[in-house]
Amino acid sequence: MSTVQQFRTGDTPLPDVIILTHKLTREYDMGSELVRALRGVSVQIRQNEYVAVMGPSGSGKSTLMNLVGCLDTPTSGEYWLNGQKVSDLADDELARIRNKEIGFVFQTFNLLPRADALHNVELPLIYAGISAHQRRERAAQALQRVGLGDRMDHRPNELSGGQRQRVAIARALVNEPSILLADEPTGNLDSTTSTEIMGVFAELHRQGQTVVMVTHEHDIAANAARVITLHDGLVATDQRQAA
Amino acid sequence: MRAFEAFHLAIQTIRAQKLKSGFSLLGVFVGVSSLIGSCSIANGVNRYMTEKFAQTIFGVNTFQLRRRPIFTPNVPDSVWRAWQRRPRIRFSDADAVEAGLSVPVITAWQSSDNVTVSFGNKEARDIELTTASERYFDIKNLRIATGRAFTGEENRSGTPVAVLGEAVAKRLFTDRPPIGRNVRIGGIPYRVIGVVEHQGSLMGFPLDRFVVVPALSPAQNLVNPPGIVDAFLVKANSEGEMREAMAEAEGIMRSRRHLRPQQDNNFVLDTSEGVQRFWAGISRIIMIVMPGIVIVSLVIGGIVIMNIMLMAVAERTREIGLRKSLGARRRDVLQQFLAESTAIATVGAAFGIVAGIGLTVLINALSPLPASISPSSVIAGVIMGAGVGVVAGVYPATRAARLDPITALRQE
Ligand SMILES: Nc1ncnc2c1ncn2[C@@H]1O[C@H](COP(=O)(O)OP(=O)(O)O)[C@@H](O)[C@H]1O
Ligand SMILES: [Mg+2]
């Protein structure tokens, strides 16, 4: 186990802790029954860690990722991101955090079909209020970082699955977020392409990027230095491993 | 996100979905084009009526002493019968008024009826025969193209000479010179001494199918009983002097007819005001009815746009979720969809303006109605179009802005 600080309500996280959740719960009121997707998850993730989140289907992995990605707010508990308590922020403040601090990579890529790669990567910068000229420059750089410098004017349907996911990764990186979150990023890819995408993640991690990735495949999780396993809405195991 | 970005995005989306956008801007298109078309007609008719019609029928600063008004739209039968019972205007009335006026004026007698004019075996039917005195041409501003008008002497002596309207001259003489030829007017022989300049048409009625002869010449019997005129025309130098002359003429006529103070006039002093009032009424009706059509089509246009936008929000739920997950705030999403609906409506309005202008040109070319673009209707069209877009966009855009990113992203 790698608990660094026994966190109590009222504390603030240590400076290099990027993600800290404390007794985080998320319940869905389905009318007839109460679904308790997370039942008190406490984890701390430090700068430049590479963490895989595993667990059986329905164990709460996506729910946790959505909370960590500020796409959702918890029922109870605390969530600290980069030294700021975000668990009780309002809608528009969360939007700003998503824009500045978080890069999200989805299983289904979620690219705009009618826009070319460059424009897709530009999107977060639009909402950051960056000028058109700078946007193009930074989007182009991000695409070069994932090896797609020569595919900038291609639309998603003109790209392979692996290339689409690279565009999505470039989009996640373009705002230089504190964390890169990926929910089953290889779930829609074949094994060769998955390996390729894992190569991109490894390289980003080597350059200093903090990465949290959900997967249910052990060989994908093997890329990470630390594996957190969820079971029934609770952390079951949290282990470091040799990369 | 800046407003410019939102509009840029809106235009992109509209271009990507041409058909749907085309359909959705139809209502605004119809609204704005009918707005501009109707304003053009009202505006044009109005100008035409005040500038041309009134002058053609009456002449400038001119009034007519008549038994009843010249222009009588929808009068009830009872009024009409009362008019018919009135005494007619006599030569002696005209002479008395002329003698009694202190204001400098020029005057003319005028009576009209329809006749057939013939030359050899050629005939022109349904020609308006006007028996008039010599100043008639000046008062009506009828210029002579060839030949001359008749003189006061010819009028008083009842010389059978005729001045033809252009259409009559063409019909009877084709290209040969008509001056000096003998024609028959209602069977009575006349010598042609002049042809009037081309007059064109008024609201589709040709203005060149007439012949003017001296009031005291033989054809007077075709038009009125002896000693009677339809109208006594009085033209003053200014509007003010015309009013003075009218007051004097009224006094003279009332005393000639022995009317007591409580009795109404049994004659009229008619001016172009009546016609102008009538047309002002017509254009007011246009201005009341057309806004109805305009408003209905704009409302329908707005509802169509709102529905299209609701569909767009439903279809693009994932896109909205994605944008929100990438940092779009409510206000950004709101702005995006408002810009889209406004852009659709504005494009519709722009097409509507082009069509409205086209309609105006078409009306001028193909119908007797005069039409002329009213600039304020163009401005109103743009504002209304954009306004409809904003209003129609508020509800769908609000719905889009309120979407929860996770739910939206999960949508298939
Ligand atoms: N929006 C939701 N409404 C109701 N129940 C949900 C919702 N999202 C997730 N759940 C439930 O919460 C539990 C955890 O789901 P999830 O986090 O998606 O699991 P995982 O990603 O590990 O497969 C599951 O039982 C799921 O059915
Ligand atoms: Mg999941």
XYZ file of C-alpha atoms and ligand atoms in Angstrom:
683
model
C 0.000 0.000 0.000
C 1.195 3.499 -0.792
C -0.827 5.824 1.360
C 1.279 8.921 1.873
C -0.846 10.941 4.198
C -3.670 9.780 6.408
C -6.167 12.355 5.140
C -8.893 13.582 7.457
C -11.789 15.960 6.749
C -10.501 19.496 7.260
C -6.976 18.670 6.008
C -5.457 19.928 2.787
C -3.515 17.582 0.492
C 0.267 17.655 0.222
C 1.591 19.883 -2.580
C 2.534 17.152 -5.051
C -0.769 15.307 -4.712
C -2.741 16.079 -7.842
C -5.793 13.956 -7.128
C -7.172 13.301 -3.694
C -10.528 11.737 -3.033
C -11.776 11.294 0.500
C -14.679 8.960 1.287
C -16.158 9.783 -2.113
C -19.647 8.368 -2.742
C -21.968 8.594 -5.700
C -25.501 7.309 -5.500
C -28.104 7.185 -8.230
C -31.682 7.515 -7.057
C -33.540 5.281 -9.481
C -36.900 5.737 -7.805
C -37.514 2.153 -6.798
C -33.946 1.544 -5.661
C -30.859 3.478 -4.698
C -27.831 2.498 -6.796
C -24.666 3.063 -4.782
C -22.072 3.246 -7.566
C -19.293 4.462 -5.245
C -19.429 3.763 -1.545
C -16.519 5.735 -0.109
C -13.443 5.837 -2.309
C -10.279 7.424 -0.911
C -7.270 7.581 -3.234
C -4.328 9.923 -3.684
C -2.459 10.282 -6.957
C 0.793 12.230 -7.187
C 2.348 14.212 -9.963
C 3.655 12.114 -12.865
C 2.077 8.887 -11.677
C 0.730 6.433 -14.241
C -2.277 4.696 -12.701
C -4.543 2.022 -14.097
C -8.012 1.572 -12.597
C -9.322 -1.978 -12.933
C -12.303 -3.924 -11.738
C -15.269 -5.910 -12.999
C -18.013 -4.298 -15.037
C -20.313 -2.201 -12.835
C -17.724 -1.821 -10.074
C -17.769 2.007 -10.407
C -14.713 2.719 -12.590
C -16.476 5.093 -14.982
C -18.343 6.773 -12.144
C -15.001 7.463 -10.436
C -13.445 8.748 -13.653
C -16.394 11.093 -14.260
C -16.031 12.507 -10.756
C -12.263 12.872 -11.100
C -12.829 14.462 -14.523
C -15.263 16.991 -12.994
C -17.995 15.824 -15.342
C -20.069 14.827 -12.321
C -20.390 15.843 -8.681
C -20.258 13.411 -5.756
C -23.123 12.605 -3.414
C -20.761 12.995 -0.461
C -17.055 13.086 0.317
C -14.285 15.379 -0.842
C -12.426 15.720 -4.108
C -9.281 17.828 -4.302
C -7.682 18.557 -7.646
C -4.296 20.238 -7.718
C -4.731 21.676 -4.229
C -8.240 23.017 -4.928
C -11.361 21.504 -3.428
C -13.626 20.975 -6.396
C -16.277 18.658 -4.942
C -18.613 21.547 -4.206
C -18.004 23.853 -7.154
C -20.840 25.116 -9.346
C -21.499 24.161 -12.936
C -19.584 26.884 -14.751
C -16.578 26.634 -12.408
C -16.428 22.920 -13.142
C -16.506 23.726 -16.848
C -13.491 25.972 -16.370
C -11.628 23.212 -14.468
C -12.443 20.665 -17.174
C -11.102 23.102 -19.709
C -7.863 23.991 -17.918
C -6.912 21.011 -15.730
C -8.296 17.900 -17.357
C -7.716 16.060 -20.568
C -10.297 13.360 -21.156
C -9.912 10.450 -23.597
C -13.055 8.444 -24.289
C -13.509 4.864 -25.369
C -15.570 6.014 -28.365
C -13.179 8.854 -29.324
C -16.021 11.435 -29.449
C -14.704 13.448 -32.346
C -16.889 15.897 -34.286
C -17.495 14.026 -37.547
C -17.745 17.108 -39.754
C -14.622 18.794 -38.455
C -11.068 17.958 -39.502
C -8.434 16.745 -37.050
C -7.033 20.209 -36.473
C -10.424 21.699 -35.645
C -11.262 18.817 -33.329
C -8.061 19.431 -31.409
C -8.742 23.171 -31.338
C -12.069 22.793 -29.509
C -10.842 23.123 -25.889
C -8.835 26.215 -26.864
C -11.973 27.903 -28.206
C -13.521 27.655 -24.766
C -10.283 28.849 -23.204
C -10.720 32.053 -25.219
C -7.507 31.697 -27.171
C -7.082 33.553 -30.446
C -7.623 31.685 -33.715
C -4.010 32.029 -34.750
C -2.604 30.624 -31.487
C -5.196 27.878 -31.503
C -4.076 26.574 -34.863
C -0.456 26.655 -33.787
C -1.029 24.811 -30.528
C -3.419 22.298 -32.075
C -0.866 21.553 -34.782
C 1.828 21.020 -32.136
C -0.422 18.663 -30.177
C -1.104 16.631 -33.323
C 2.615 16.435 -34.029
C 3.174 15.170 -30.494
C 0.934 12.163 -31.188
C 2.503 11.606 -34.607
C -0.330 12.995 -36.744
C 1.418 16.085 -38.090
C 0.574 14.965 -41.628
C -3.126 14.240 -41.031
C -4.311 17.604 -39.747
C -6.843 18.249 -42.495
C -8.352 14.763 -42.395
C -11.830 14.208 -41.073
C -12.469 11.393 -38.590
C -13.974 9.126 -41.267
C -10.755 9.464 -43.242
C -8.703 8.170 -40.308
C -8.178 4.690 -38.821
C -9.369 3.854 -35.319
C -5.890 4.279 -33.847
C -5.470 7.613 -35.630
C -8.823 8.802 -34.331
C -7.804 7.956 -30.784
C -4.541 9.850 -31.337
C -6.561 12.896 -32.420
C -8.599 12.521 -29.226
C -5.380 12.291 -27.189
C -4.020 15.403 -28.916
C -7.259 17.173 -28.029
C -6.895 16.071 -24.404
C -3.324 17.386 -24.302
C -3.753 20.664 -26.111
C -4.632 22.661 -22.988
C -1.652 21.185 -21.097
C -3.858 19.636 -18.409
C -2.615 18.498 -14.977
C -4.049 15.057 -15.574
C -4.825 12.894 -18.557
C -7.885 10.728 -17.891
C -8.761 7.821 -20.166
C -11.820 5.590 -19.776
C -11.077 2.332 -21.611
C -9.085 4.118 -24.334
C -8.323 0.863 -26.131
C -11.796 -0.630 -25.721
C -12.668 -0.027 -29.365
C -9.260 -0.875 -30.822
C -7.599 -4.094 -31.988
C -4.570 -5.349 -30.073
C -1.904 -3.963 -32.435
C -3.471 -0.521 -32.341
C -3.918 -0.820 -28.567
C -0.200 -1.417 -28.196
C 0.480 1.613 -30.354
C -1.793 3.813 -28.202
C -0.137 2.456 -25.040
C 3.151 3.538 -26.598
C 1.789 7.082 -26.902
C 0.684 7.021 -23.241
C 4.060 5.706 -22.109
C 5.843 8.460 -24.012
C 3.565 11.156 -22.525
C 4.181 9.731 -19.050
C 7.921 9.754 -19.694
C 7.605 13.464 -20.630
C 6.054 14.128 -17.198
C 2.316 13.741 -17.826
C 0.164 12.355 -14.996
C -2.038 9.603 -16.457
C -5.069 7.785 -15.014
C -6.549 5.098 -17.208
C -9.495 2.732 -16.777
C -9.184 -0.693 -18.317
C -10.352 -4.202 -17.691
C -7.533 -5.812 -19.637
C -4.519 -6.951 -17.618
C -1.987 -6.517 -20.404
C -3.135 -2.922 -20.851
C -2.974 -2.299 -17.101
C 0.547 -3.741 -17.167
C 1.695 -0.478 -18.790
C 0.931 1.451 -15.622
C 3.190 1.753 -12.573
C 0.276 1.470 -10.175
C -3.002 -0.444 -10.335
C -6.094 0.446 -8.300
C -8.794 -2.218 -8.313
C -12.398 -1.332 -7.574
C -14.932 -3.806 -6.357
C -18.569 -2.972 -5.770
C -17.906 0.747 -5.381
C -14.928 0.365 -3.051
C -11.168 0.239 -3.518
C -10.198 -3.456 -3.297
C -6.472 -3.265 -3.979
C -3.962 -0.469 -4.686
C -0.561 -1.785 -5.807
C 2.617 -0.510 -7.386
C 4.180 -2.683 -10.011
C 7.259 -2.684 -12.162
C 6.459 -1.030 -15.477
C -16.254 31.925 -26.655
C -16.656 35.122 -28.601
C -19.812 36.008 -30.528
C -17.852 35.842 -33.755
C -16.856 32.226 -33.068
C -20.474 31.379 -32.400
C -21.560 32.881 -35.712
C -18.769 31.235 -37.608
C -19.811 27.907 -36.126
C -23.451 28.633 -36.942
C -22.705 29.337 -40.590
C -20.658 26.137 -40.813
C -23.513 24.100 -39.403
C -26.040 25.745 -41.700
C -23.882 25.040 -44.733
C -23.432 21.454 -43.689
C -27.207 21.009 -43.410
C -28.414 23.003 -46.389
C -31.721 21.265 -46.944
C -32.868 21.385 -43.354
C -31.745 24.977 -42.972
C -33.441 25.889 -46.238
C -36.700 24.484 -44.991
C -36.416 26.178 -41.669
C -35.825 29.631 -43.082
C -38.874 29.419 -45.353
C -41.251 31.042 -42.884
C -39.023 34.023 -42.267
C -38.415 34.209 -46.007
C -42.135 34.417 -46.754
C -42.683 36.874 -43.923
C -39.962 39.264 -44.931
C -40.635 39.087 -48.668
C -44.341 39.749 -48.159
C -43.474 42.571 -45.795
C -41.292 44.220 -48.378
C -43.641 43.452 -51.266
C -46.677 44.883 -49.514
C -44.843 47.945 -48.300
C -43.626 48.494 -51.856
C -47.176 48.341 -53.196
C -48.592 50.578 -50.499
C -45.715 52.981 -50.872
C -45.867 52.978 -54.663
C -49.642 53.322 -54.883
C -49.529 56.120 -52.399
C -46.919 58.056 -54.287
C -48.596 57.382 -57.581
C -51.934 58.526 -56.270
C -50.668 61.747 -54.839
C -48.248 62.552 -57.625
C -49.895 61.353 -60.801
C -53.465 60.180 -60.407
C -54.753 63.287 -58.680
C -53.065 65.531 -61.188
C -54.286 63.591 -64.184
C -57.876 63.514 -63.021
C -58.073 67.014 -61.590
C -55.034 69.076 -62.440
C -52.919 70.995 -59.954
C -54.694 73.526 -57.679
C -57.904 72.790 -59.504
C -61.432 72.218 -58.269
C -64.529 71.156 -60.144
C -68.049 72.407 -59.625
C -70.219 69.299 -60.152
C -73.553 67.801 -59.287
C -71.822 64.933 -57.498
C -68.196 63.913 -56.760
C -66.155 62.541 -59.649
C -64.760 59.677 -57.614
C -67.473 57.744 -55.812
C -66.310 54.434 -54.386
C -68.943 52.424 -52.493
C -71.624 55.020 -51.880
C -74.949 53.642 -50.664
C -77.894 53.657 -53.100
C -79.766 56.253 -51.060
C -76.922 58.720 -51.377
C -76.653 57.997 -55.063
C -80.388 58.612 -55.552
C -80.134 61.891 -53.640
C -77.324 62.954 -55.946
C -79.424 62.066 -58.986
C -82.232 64.313 -57.731
C -79.970 67.339 -57.494
C -80.262 70.051 -60.125
C -77.536 69.838 -62.750
C -74.854 72.444 -63.380
C -75.964 74.890 -66.063
C -73.970 77.055 -68.432
C -75.429 79.998 -66.539
C -74.068 78.609 -63.210
C -70.603 78.386 -64.713
C -70.841 81.908 -66.117
C -72.054 83.304 -62.801
C -69.257 81.655 -60.831
C -66.667 82.815 -63.319
C -67.976 86.362 -63.201
C -68.146 86.383 -59.400
C -64.634 85.111 -58.559
C -62.192 87.754 -57.358
C -59.198 85.396 -57.353
C -57.277 85.072 -60.648
C -58.168 81.702 -62.176
C -58.513 79.950 -65.478
C -61.699 77.973 -66.094
C -63.184 75.457 -68.467
C -66.433 73.663 -69.111
C -66.328 69.935 -69.362
C -68.810 67.199 -70.230
C -68.065 63.658 -71.317
C -69.656 60.541 -72.720
C -68.564 57.554 -74.754
C -68.991 57.578 -78.524
C -67.746 55.953 -81.699
C -65.355 57.952 -83.889
C -64.953 56.951 -87.536
C -62.848 57.868 -90.539
C -64.010 56.392 -93.811
C -64.708 52.771 -92.952
C -62.409 52.713 -89.936
C -63.979 52.925 -86.499
C -62.745 53.570 -82.981
C -65.350 52.501 -80.432
C -65.764 53.454 -76.806
C -63.927 56.706 -77.170
C -64.414 59.280 -74.447
C -65.864 62.382 -76.080
C -65.200 65.495 -74.041
C -66.922 68.698 -74.924
C -64.914 71.468 -73.340
C -63.941 75.071 -73.553
C -60.528 76.106 -74.790
C -58.662 76.344 -71.483
C -59.393 72.683 -70.788
C -56.030 71.723 -72.325
C -54.138 74.055 -70.003
C -55.973 72.918 -66.902
C -55.450 69.225 -67.677
C -51.905 69.903 -68.847
C -52.615 68.180 -72.187
C -49.854 69.087 -74.599
C -50.462 69.059 -78.331
C -48.108 66.779 -80.271
C -49.133 67.830 -83.796
C -51.503 70.514 -85.009
C -53.135 72.784 -82.440
C -55.894 73.055 -79.844
C -59.100 74.906 -80.665
C -59.462 78.607 -79.872
C -61.927 80.549 -77.708
C -63.462 81.888 -80.881
C -63.933 78.367 -82.282
C -65.469 77.307 -78.973
C -67.946 80.174 -78.827
C -68.976 79.759 -82.433
C -69.266 75.988 -82.038
C -66.880 75.168 -84.922
C -66.811 71.388 -85.549
C -63.089 70.845 -84.984
C -61.602 67.968 -82.976
C -58.419 67.260 -81.036
C -57.689 63.514 -80.864
C -56.053 61.389 -78.240
C -53.033 59.524 -79.557
C -54.729 56.112 -79.533
C -57.647 57.414 -81.596
C -55.322 58.994 -84.167
C -53.338 55.740 -84.452
C -56.461 53.645 -84.775
C -58.022 55.774 -87.504
C -55.024 57.026 -89.452
C -52.270 54.506 -88.694
C -49.249 56.430 -89.941
C -50.908 58.972 -92.209
C -51.138 62.579 -91.027
C -54.552 63.155 -89.396
C -54.539 66.960 -89.443
C -57.181 68.414 -91.781
C -59.012 65.098 -92.201
C -62.709 64.807 -91.661
C -63.874 62.310 -89.051
C -67.355 61.499 -87.717
C -67.970 61.738 -84.012
C -71.149 59.898 -83.133
C -72.033 60.404 -86.811
C -71.402 64.185 -86.781
C -68.684 65.425 -89.162
C -65.641 67.085 -87.548
C -62.287 68.275 -88.864
C -59.200 67.111 -87.055
C -56.971 70.023 -86.009
C -54.640 68.438 -83.445
C -53.372 65.317 -81.695
C -52.473 65.253 -77.993
C -49.153 63.873 -76.743
C -49.005 60.266 -75.559
C -50.481 60.023 -72.024
C -49.831 56.388 -71.182
C -52.065 54.624 -68.705
C -53.230 54.996 -65.141
C -53.665 51.875 -63.012
C -54.092 49.950 -66.257
C -56.626 52.307 -67.816
C -55.476 53.730 -71.146
C -55.434 57.516 -71.149
C -55.168 58.099 -74.893
C -58.647 56.967 -76.016
C -60.379 60.335 -76.136
C -61.409 63.174 -78.389
C -61.932 66.788 -77.284
C -64.260 69.160 -79.164
C -65.591 72.694 -78.449
C -68.271 72.747 -75.785
C -70.738 74.550 -78.032
C -70.057 72.463 -81.159
C -72.780 70.128 -82.534
C -71.657 67.036 -80.594
C -72.710 68.710 -77.315
C -76.101 67.129 -77.857
C -74.549 63.648 -77.661
C -73.273 64.370 -74.184
C -75.759 66.455 -72.225
C -79.165 68.141 -72.578
C -78.918 71.746 -73.835
C -77.398 74.219 -71.413
C -75.961 71.573 -69.048
C -72.313 70.803 -68.177
C -70.925 67.884 -66.168
C -68.274 70.022 -64.554
C -66.980 73.541 -64.350
C -63.207 73.427 -63.861
C -61.426 76.197 -61.957
C -57.650 76.315 -61.693
C -56.003 78.789 -59.356
C -52.342 79.748 -58.999
C -51.862 78.222 -55.582
C -53.503 75.956 -53.078
C -54.451 78.981 -50.942
C -56.029 80.849 -53.822
C -57.862 77.698 -54.822
C -59.390 77.555 -51.313
C -60.456 81.203 -51.590
C -61.990 80.613 -55.000
C -63.828 77.560 -53.659
C -65.326 79.609 -50.831
C -66.456 82.269 -53.259
C -67.887 79.706 -55.674
C -69.761 78.038 -52.831
C -71.357 81.342 -51.830
C -72.325 82.136 -55.406
C -73.881 78.709 -55.975
C -75.774 78.727 -52.690
C -77.329 82.059 -53.406
C -78.170 81.043 -56.994
C -79.918 77.982 -55.637
C -81.571 79.895 -52.802
C -80.227 77.550 -50.131
C -81.037 78.511 -46.544
C -78.158 78.392 -44.037
C -79.353 75.109 -42.534
C -79.588 73.430 -45.948
C -76.688 71.385 -47.291
C -75.032 72.154 -50.612
C -76.801 70.445 -53.512
C -73.608 70.573 -55.576
C -69.978 69.685 -54.860
C -66.717 71.534 -55.175
C -64.552 68.514 -55.839
C -60.778 68.405 -55.511
C -58.142 65.711 -55.694
C -58.370 65.418 -51.912
C -61.261 62.984 -52.164
C -59.269 60.653 -54.409
C -56.246 60.971 -52.232
C -58.272 60.220 -49.133
C -59.691 57.169 -50.827
C -56.258 55.883 -51.721
C -54.876 56.716 -48.342
C -57.694 54.479 -47.092
C -56.717 51.681 -49.478
C -53.074 51.835 -48.514
C -54.118 51.853 -44.869
C -56.030 48.640 -45.520
C -52.945 47.167 -47.184
C -50.946 48.307 -44.213
C -53.376 46.628 -41.832
C -53.916 43.363 -43.725
C -50.335 42.782 -44.793
C -48.807 43.060 -41.347
C -51.225 40.290 -40.430
C -49.785 38.046 -43.133
C -46.294 39.157 -42.206
C -46.810 38.457 -38.524
C -48.463 35.095 -39.158
C -45.636 33.955 -41.414
C -43.006 35.229 -39.015
C -44.686 33.404 -36.138
C -44.915 30.232 -38.224
C -41.324 30.820 -39.282
C -40.345 31.177 -35.655
C -42.136 27.977 -34.660
C -40.507 26.097 -37.534
C -37.087 27.375 -36.534
C -37.750 26.486 -32.908
C -38.700 22.948 -33.878
C -35.731 22.577 -36.169
C -33.507 23.809 -33.380
C -35.075 21.401 -30.894
C -34.397 18.615 -33.374
C -30.860 19.872 -33.780
C -30.362 19.874 -30.018
C -31.709 16.315 -29.811
C -29.561 15.155 -32.705
C -26.456 16.846 -31.453
C -26.804 15.942 -27.795
C -23.510 14.043 -27.952
C -21.788 17.009 -29.532
C -23.145 19.261 -26.788
C -21.982 16.787 -24.134
C -18.569 16.656 -25.725
C -18.272 20.432 -25.913
C -19.277 20.699 -22.278
C -16.784 18.024 -21.279
C -14.098 20.056 -23.052
C -14.953 23.166 -21.071
C -17.928 24.837 -22.744
C -19.977 26.700 -20.159
C -23.768 27.011 -20.300
C -23.397 30.432 -21.778
C -21.166 29.098 -24.585
C -23.679 26.451 -25.583
C -26.541 28.925 -25.293
C -24.683 31.360 -27.498
C -23.891 28.697 -30.060
C -27.497 27.661 -30.568
C -28.856 31.196 -30.412
C -26.345 32.221 -33.033
C -27.458 29.312 -35.174
C -31.154 30.126 -35.035
C -30.454 33.814 -35.541
C -28.216 33.064 -38.491
C -30.876 30.824 -40.066
C -33.515 33.509 -39.623
C -31.243 36.269 -40.855
C -30.319 34.307 -43.955
C -34.063 33.751 -44.479
C -34.637 37.463 -44.069
C -31.842 38.265 -46.518
C -33.367 35.967 -49.147
C -36.738 37.502 -48.299
C -35.399 40.981 -48.973
C -33.992 39.913 -52.317
C -37.300 38.239 -53.203
C -39.272 41.259 -51.986
C -37.240 43.535 -54.221
C -37.695 41.079 -57.089
C -41.423 41.029 -56.397
C -41.515 44.803 -56.570
C -39.740 44.837 -59.915
C -42.103 42.130 -61.157
C -45.220 43.982 -60.021
C -44.039 47.079 -61.831
C -43.329 45.147 -64.999
C -46.350 42.857 -65.139
C -49.210 44.595 -63.389
C -50.793 48.049 -63.572
C -50.069 48.513 -59.847
C -47.206 50.855 -59.248
C -44.737 49.661 -56.596
C -41.659 51.212 -55.111
C -39.328 49.866 -52.424
C -39.730 51.470 -49.049
C -36.302 51.531 -47.362
C -37.759 51.356 -43.870
C -39.425 48.029 -44.741
C -36.021 46.600 -45.655
C -34.600 47.639 -42.298
C -37.706 46.330 -40.537
C -37.293 43.041 -42.431
C -33.743 42.541 -41.218
C -34.608 43.396 -37.628
C -37.710 41.210 -37.586
C -35.878 38.300 -39.194
C -33.057 38.382 -36.685
C -35.537 38.963 -33.865
C -37.537 35.891 -34.825
C -34.300 33.904 -34.823
C -33.361 35.027 -31.337
C -36.824 34.458 -29.900
C -37.221 31.067 -31.583
C -33.764 30.024 -30.420
C -34.132 30.843 -26.728
C -35.985 27.709 -25.668
C -33.937 25.143 -27.645
C -30.692 26.873 -26.727
C -31.626 26.895 -23.051
C -32.364 23.198 -23.231
C -29.021 22.564 -24.860
C -27.206 24.672 -22.287
C -28.794 22.776 -19.404
C -27.783 19.321 -20.659
C -25.731 17.276 -18.258
C -22.439 16.335 -19.943
C -22.388 12.683 -18.893
C -25.980 12.011 -19.864
C -25.424 13.859 -23.114
C -22.251 11.929 -23.911
C -23.893 8.604 -23.243
C -26.694 9.391 -25.702
C -26.569 7.327 -28.869
N -26.475 7.429 -14.702
C -26.656 6.323 -13.970
N -27.861 6.072 -13.448
C -28.062 4.982 -12.703
N -27.138 4.080 -12.429
C -25.896 4.254 -12.922
C -25.601 5.395 -13.729
N -24.285 5.342 -14.086
C -23.800 4.208 -13.512
N -24.765 3.562 -12.821
C -24.608 2.342 -12.040
O -23.514 2.501 -11.189
C -22.756 1.331 -11.165
C -21.324 1.597 -11.601
O -21.320 1.916 -12.966
P -20.002 2.300 -13.758
O -19.259 3.292 -12.978
O -20.377 2.654 -15.126
O -19.226 0.925 -13.771
P -17.960 0.451 -14.640
O -17.479 1.595 -15.403
O -17.005 -0.034 -13.607
O -18.458 -0.661 -15.475
C -23.453 0.319 -12.062
O -24.306 -0.456 -11.265
C -24.290 1.196 -12.972
O -25.437 0.511 -13.367
Mg -17.233 1.895 -17.536
